mmCIF file of C-alpha atoms in Angstrom:
data_model
loop_
_atom_site.group_PDB
_atom_site.id
_atom_site.type_symbol
_atom_site.label_atom_id
_atom_site.label_comp_id
_atom_site.label_asym_id
_atom_site.label_seq_id
_atom_site.Cartn_x
_atom_site.Cartn_y
_atom_site.Cartn_z
ATOM 1 C CA GLY A 120 76.654 57.111 120.170
ATOM 2 C CA ALA A 121 77.895 60.335 118.644
ATOM 3 C CA VAL A 122 81.520 60.237 117.549
ATOM 4 C CA VAL A 123 83.916 63.110 117.078
ATOM 5 C CA SER A 124 87.305 62.624 115.478
ATOM 6 C CA GLN A 125 90.382 64.837 115.415
ATOM 7 C CA HIS A 126 93.305 64.815 113.063
ATOM 8 C CA PRO A 127 96.166 64.636 113.618
ATOM 9 C CA SER A 128 96.331 62.999 117.027
ATOM 10 C CA TRP A 129 99.758 64.470 117.573
ATOM 11 C CA VAL A 130 102.028 66.857 115.714
ATOM 12 C CA ILE A 131 105.523 68.211 116.193
ATOM 13 C CA CYS A 132 106.474 71.368 114.345
ATOM 14 C CA LYS A 133 109.175 73.984 114.233
ATOM 15 C CA SER A 134 108.699 77.392 115.762
ATOM 16 C CA GLY A 135 107.215 79.837 113.273
ATOM 17 C CA THR A 136 105.282 77.309 111.235
ATOM 18 C CA SER A 137 101.504 76.892 111.092
ATOM 19 C CA VAL A 138 99.594 73.800 112.085
ATOM 20 C CA LYS A 139 96.036 72.854 111.149
ATOM 21 C CA ILE A 140 93.898 70.603 113.333
ATOM 22 C CA GLU A 141 90.660 69.107 112.032
ATOM 23 C CA CYS A 142 87.598 68.232 114.077
ATOM 24 C CA ARG A 143 84.875 66.125 112.506
ATOM 25 C CA SER A 144 81.516 64.919 113.750
ATOM 26 C CA LEU A 145 81.225 61.486 112.152
ATOM 27 C CA ASP A 146 77.612 60.487 112.592
ATOM 28 C CA PHE A 147 75.753 63.694 113.396
ATOM 29 C CA GLN A 148 75.531 67.308 112.341
ATOM 30 C CA ALA A 149 76.958 69.987 114.559
ATOM 31 C CA THR A 150 76.175 73.650 114.005
ATOM 32 C CA THR A 151 78.338 74.445 116.989
ATOM 33 C CA MET A 152 81.768 73.116 117.837
ATOM 34 C CA PHE A 153 84.042 74.202 120.630
ATOM 35 C CA TRP A 154 87.824 74.353 120.833
ATOM 36 C CA TYR A 155 89.594 73.855 124.138
ATOM 37 C CA ARG A 156 93.196 73.859 125.252
ATOM 38 C CA GLN A 157 94.444 71.840 128.189
ATOM 39 C CA PHE A 158 97.810 72.121 129.906
ATOM 40 C CA PRO A 159 99.064 69.277 132.128
ATOM 41 C CA LYS A 160 97.097 68.875 135.362
ATOM 42 C CA GLN A 161 94.870 71.788 134.374
ATOM 43 C CA SER A 162 91.250 72.087 133.391
ATOM 44 C CA LEU A 163 90.010 72.433 129.855
ATOM 45 C CA MET A 164 90.077 76.095 128.896
ATOM 46 C CA LEU A 165 87.585 77.158 126.265
ATOM 47 C CA MET A 166 89.303 79.015 123.443
ATOM 48 C CA ALA A 167 86.476 79.659 121.034
ATOM 49 C CA THR A 168 83.054 78.667 119.832
ATOM 50 C CA SER A 169 82.907 77.686 116.187
ATOM 51 C CA ASN A 170 79.630 78.276 114.381
ATOM 52 C CA GLU A 171 78.901 76.791 110.985
ATOM 53 C CA GLY A 172 78.684 79.478 108.346
ATOM 54 C CA SER A 173 79.715 82.361 110.578
ATOM 55 C CA LYS A 174 82.710 83.758 112.397
ATOM 56 C CA ALA A 175 83.983 82.058 115.496
ATOM 57 C CA THR A 176 83.508 83.630 118.896
ATOM 58 C CA TYR A 177 86.748 83.842 120.831
ATOM 59 C CA GLU A 178 87.118 83.908 124.576
ATOM 60 C CA GLN A 179 88.898 86.734 126.331
ATOM 61 C CA GLY A 180 92.654 86.517 125.978
ATOM 62 C CA VAL A 181 92.622 84.243 122.924
ATOM 63 C CA GLU A 182 94.167 85.861 119.854
ATOM 64 C CA LYS A 183 91.872 85.318 116.909
ATOM 65 C CA ASP A 184 94.605 86.123 114.404
ATOM 66 C CA LYS A 185 96.806 83.445 115.906
ATOM 67 C CA PHE A 186 94.172 80.745 116.303
ATOM 68 C CA LEU A 187 92.199 80.716 113.081
ATOM 69 C CA ILE A 188 88.948 78.798 113.149
ATOM 70 C CA ASN A 189 86.921 77.764 110.136
ATOM 71 C CA HIS A 190 83.617 75.884 110.369
ATOM 72 C CA ALA A 191 82.982 75.186 106.729
ATOM 73 C CA SER A 192 80.328 72.502 107.064
ATOM 74 C CA LEU A 193 78.026 70.920 109.605
ATOM 75 C CA THR A 194 80.569 68.183 110.247
ATOM 76 C CA LEU A 195 83.936 69.925 110.068
ATOM 77 C CA SER A 196 85.715 72.642 111.998
ATOM 78 C CA THR A 197 89.409 73.435 111.716
ATOM 79 C CA LEU A 198 91.777 75.219 114.064
ATOM 80 C CA THR A 199 94.968 76.635 112.592
ATOM 81 C CA VAL A 200 97.712 77.690 114.968
ATOM 82 C CA THR A 201 99.645 80.277 113.020
ATOM 83 C CA SER A 202 103.300 81.099 113.609
ATOM 84 C CA ALA A 203 103.455 78.569 116.396
ATOM 85 C CA HIS A 204 105.773 79.113 119.332
ATOM 86 C CA PRO A 205 106.874 76.710 122.085
ATOM 87 C CA GLU A 206 104.353 78.249 124.496
ATOM 88 C CA ASP A 207 101.587 77.074 122.149
ATOM 89 C CA SER A 208 102.536 73.484 122.929
ATOM 90 C CA SER A 209 99.476 71.969 124.527
ATOM 91 C CA PHE A 210 96.670 69.445 124.180
ATOM 92 C CA TYR A 211 93.947 70.811 121.913
ATOM 93 C CA ILE A 212 90.505 69.245 122.168
ATOM 94 C CA CYS A 213 87.368 69.934 120.189
ATOM 95 C CA SER A 214 83.798 69.123 121.064
ATOM 96 C CA ALA A 215 80.569 69.183 119.136
ATOM 97 C CA ARG A 216 77.015 69.797 120.143
ATOM 98 C CA GLU A 217 74.425 67.839 118.220
ATOM 99 C CA THR A 218 72.168 70.027 116.086
ATOM 100 C CA SER A 219 69.081 67.930 116.699
ATOM 101 C CA GLY A 220 69.155 69.350 120.164
ATOM 102 C CA ARG A 221 69.757 66.892 122.865
ATOM 103 C CA ALA A 222 68.511 68.515 125.972
ATOM 104 C CA TYR A 223 70.891 70.365 128.169
ATOM 105 C CA ASN A 224 73.965 70.593 126.033
ATOM 106 C CA GLU A 225 75.664 67.236 126.052
ATOM 107 C CA GLN A 226 78.922 67.784 124.240
ATOM 108 C CA PHE A 227 80.833 65.049 122.456
ATOM 109 C CA PHE A 228 84.575 65.398 122.609
ATOM 110 C CA GLY A 229 87.255 64.450 120.165
ATOM 111 C CA PRO A 230 90.282 62.445 121.280
ATOM 112 C CA GLY A 231 92.499 65.524 121.316
ATOM 113 C CA THR A 232 95.604 66.655 119.439
ATOM 114 C CA ARG A 233 98.948 66.929 121.170
ATOM 115 C CA LEU A 234 100.896 69.844 119.689
ATOM 116 C CA THR A 235 104.601 70.180 120.407
ATOM 117 C CA VAL A 236 106.408 73.224 119.039
ATOM 118 C CA LEU A 237 110.181 72.973 118.996
ATOM 119 C CA SER B 40 82.614 84.479 136.555
ATOM 120 C CA GLN B 41 81.757 81.113 138.012
ATOM 121 C CA LYS B 42 84.356 79.206 139.957
ATOM 122 C CA ILE B 43 84.484 75.402 140.025
ATOM 123 C CA GLU B 44 86.504 73.567 142.627
ATOM 124 C CA GLN B 45 87.546 69.938 142.634
ATOM 125 C CA ASN B 46 90.008 68.298 144.972
ATOM 126 C CA SER B 47 93.480 68.477 143.460
ATOM 127 C CA GLU B 48 94.745 65.478 145.400
ATOM 128 C CA ALA B 49 94.378 62.071 143.812
ATOM 129 C CA LEU B 50 91.965 59.677 145.473
ATOM 130 C CA ASN B 51 93.511 56.251 146.044
ATOM 131 C CA ILE B 52 90.911 53.628 146.812
ATOM 132 C CA GLN B 53 90.820 49.896 147.246
ATOM 133 C CA GLU B 54 89.016 47.863 144.613
ATOM 134 C CA GLY B 55 85.418 47.195 145.602
ATOM 135 C CA LYS B 56 85.055 50.314 147.728
ATOM 136 C CA THR B 57 83.043 53.410 146.878
ATOM 137 C CA ALA B 58 84.909 56.434 145.556
ATOM 138 C CA THR B 59 83.320 59.811 146.291
ATOM 139 C CA LEU B 60 84.359 63.004 144.543
ATOM 140 C CA THR B 61 83.230 66.544 145.281
ATOM 141 C CA CYS B 62 82.542 69.467 142.980
ATOM 142 C CA ASN B 63 81.867 72.863 144.540
ATOM 143 C CA TYR B 64 80.882 75.934 142.577
ATOM 144 C CA THR B 65 80.295 79.583 143.372
ATOM 145 C CA ASN B 66 78.719 82.722 142.063
ATOM 146 C CA TYR B 67 75.579 81.487 140.413
ATOM 147 C CA SER B 68 72.987 78.729 140.158
ATOM 148 C CA PRO B 69 73.397 76.553 137.071
ATOM 149 C CA ALA B 70 70.437 74.819 135.472
ATOM 150 C CA TYR B 71 72.406 71.572 135.340
ATOM 151 C CA LEU B 72 75.765 70.024 136.048
ATOM 152 C CA GLN B 73 77.687 67.365 134.144
ATOM 153 C CA TRP B 74 80.390 64.831 134.957
ATOM 154 C CA TYR B 75 82.970 63.598 132.473
ATOM 155 C CA ARG B 76 85.715 61.008 132.580
ATOM 156 C CA GLN B 77 89.115 61.744 131.055
ATOM 157 C CA ASP B 78 91.883 59.220 130.531
ATOM 158 C CA PRO B 79 95.508 60.374 130.031
ATOM 159 C CA GLY B 80 96.068 61.832 126.579
ATOM 160 C CA ARG B 81 92.397 61.501 125.637
ATOM 161 C CA GLY B 82 89.405 63.789 125.348
ATOM 162 C CA PRO B 83 86.688 63.774 128.022
ATOM 163 C CA VAL B 84 83.820 61.318 127.824
ATOM 164 C CA PHE B 85 80.365 62.331 129.015
ATOM 165 C CA LEU B 86 79.056 60.310 131.962
ATOM 166 C CA LEU B 87 76.069 61.938 133.600
ATOM 167 C CA LEU B 88 74.008 65.104 133.625
ATOM 168 C CA ILE B 89 71.889 66.188 136.568
ATOM 169 C CA ARG B 90 69.395 69.032 136.437
ATOM 170 C CA GLU B 91 68.796 71.598 139.166
ATOM 171 C CA ASN B 92 65.457 70.045 140.093
ATOM 172 C CA GLU B 93 66.968 66.568 140.470
ATOM 173 C CA LYS B 94 68.533 65.479 143.724
ATOM 174 C CA GLU B 95 70.134 62.308 142.479
ATOM 175 C CA LYS B 96 70.934 60.529 139.229
ATOM 176 C CA ARG B 97 72.235 57.023 138.684
ATOM 177 C CA LYS B 98 73.860 55.173 135.830
ATOM 178 C CA GLU B 99 75.045 51.636 136.474
ATOM 179 C CA ARG B 100 77.665 51.953 139.266
ATOM 180 C CA LEU B 101 77.706 55.748 139.109
ATOM 181 C CA LYS B 102 75.639 58.074 141.254
ATOM 182 C CA VAL B 103 75.545 61.862 141.209
ATOM 183 C CA THR B 104 73.866 64.190 143.668
ATOM 184 C CA PHE B 105 73.199 67.892 143.247
ATOM 185 C CA ASP B 106 72.666 70.169 146.239
ATOM 186 C CA THR B 107 71.807 73.633 144.945
ATOM 187 C CA THR B 108 71.744 75.065 148.465
ATOM 188 C CA LEU B 109 75.287 73.945 149.228
ATOM 189 C CA LYS B 110 76.307 74.574 145.599
ATOM 190 C CA GLN B 111 77.832 71.156 145.517
ATOM 191 C CA SER B 112 77.690 67.932 143.543
ATOM 192 C CA LEU B 113 78.942 64.569 144.741
ATOM 193 C CA PHE B 114 80.024 61.846 142.324
ATOM 194 C CA HIS B 115 80.110 58.268 143.563
ATOM 195 C CA ILE B 116 81.610 55.181 141.967
ATOM 196 C CA THR B 117 80.356 52.100 143.787
ATOM 197 C CA ALA B 118 82.133 48.735 143.725
ATOM 198 C CA SER B 119 85.118 50.459 142.147
ATOM 199 C CA GLN B 120 87.313 48.591 139.698
ATOM 200 C CA PRO B 121 90.866 49.250 138.445
ATOM 201 C CA ALA B 122 89.317 50.188 135.083
ATOM 202 C CA ASP B 123 87.632 53.126 136.830
ATOM 203 C CA SER B 124 91.057 54.735 137.346
ATOM 204 C CA ALA B 125 90.909 58.067 135.508
ATOM 205 C CA THR B 126 90.376 61.767 136.064
ATOM 206 C CA TYR B 127 86.790 62.873 136.572
ATOM 207 C CA LEU B 128 85.752 66.363 135.535
ATOM 208 C CA CYS B 129 82.837 68.417 136.739
ATOM 209 C CA ALA B 130 81.332 70.853 134.217
ATOM 210 C CA LEU B 131 78.769 73.620 134.425
ATOM 211 C CA PRO B 132 77.144 75.757 131.760
ATOM 212 C CA TRP B 133 78.562 79.250 131.550
ATOM 213 C CA ARG B 134 76.541 81.776 133.465
ATOM 214 C CA TYR B 135 75.632 83.718 130.353
ATOM 215 C CA GLY B 136 74.856 80.764 128.186
ATOM 216 C CA ASN B 137 75.580 80.202 124.524
ATOM 217 C CA ASN B 138 75.921 76.507 125.332
ATOM 218 C CA ARG B 139 79.441 76.913 126.628
ATOM 219 C CA LEU B 140 80.745 74.692 129.412
ATOM 220 C CA ALA B 141 83.194 75.556 132.165
ATOM 221 C CA PHE B 142 85.243 72.690 133.598
ATOM 222 C CA GLY B 143 86.843 72.026 136.927
ATOM 223 C CA LYS B 144 90.452 70.842 137.034
ATOM 224 C CA GLY B 145 89.332 67.299 137.635
ATOM 225 C CA ASN B 146 89.959 64.800 140.373
ATOM 226 C CA GLN B 147 92.121 61.765 139.717
ATOM 227 C CA VAL B 148 90.935 58.398 140.989
ATOM 228 C CA VAL B 149 93.301 55.455 141.361
ATOM 229 C CA VAL B 150 91.677 52.117 142.145
ATOM 230 C CA ILE B 151 94.124 49.709 143.723
ATOM 231 C CA PRO B 152 93.583 46.014 142.961
#
């Protein structure tokens, strides 16, 4: 089956620093990847849609200058949390949609990255 | 925007019994609905997709129904096992497309040996 990896799986950083999270589709090409954030006991909240070769589309209320997304290739998207603050501490999850077009939008999720900002 | 409701209370069930979860949605009629499993500290794993013209879908011990009139999907785990303990998420495509998914909060299932 399709596999999506994320790196790192967890990260602790100081307030004010930037953190980069990578999302890779390992055995398929993904023109579209999605970035979600999940707080404890809450649903996944879509932050942005990452499109290979073009600018990401951000959801309402998500600061694009704070959450920088780069989708440089068909297998890699990165999310950079800039000037992180404690309120950015969360579980960040990416997903990828296979380019070959499985019907009806099955998304393959990465294992998630736990970010803790001190 | 669409609203997705799942029971916030955990479902505790005896091993071997059938667990039934409910997903209710409002405001529009999606072309399909998906169910995912999420374990603590992990990303969701796709389980089943059911289309609007399908009443029922099965996969091994899992069964999903889709009632577009009631705007409701039921998710059943038959002959439940302790390994089925997890949170199960219902997901719908966003009303205005672009392949985005909206998720419910999930419903935790605890299977007691």
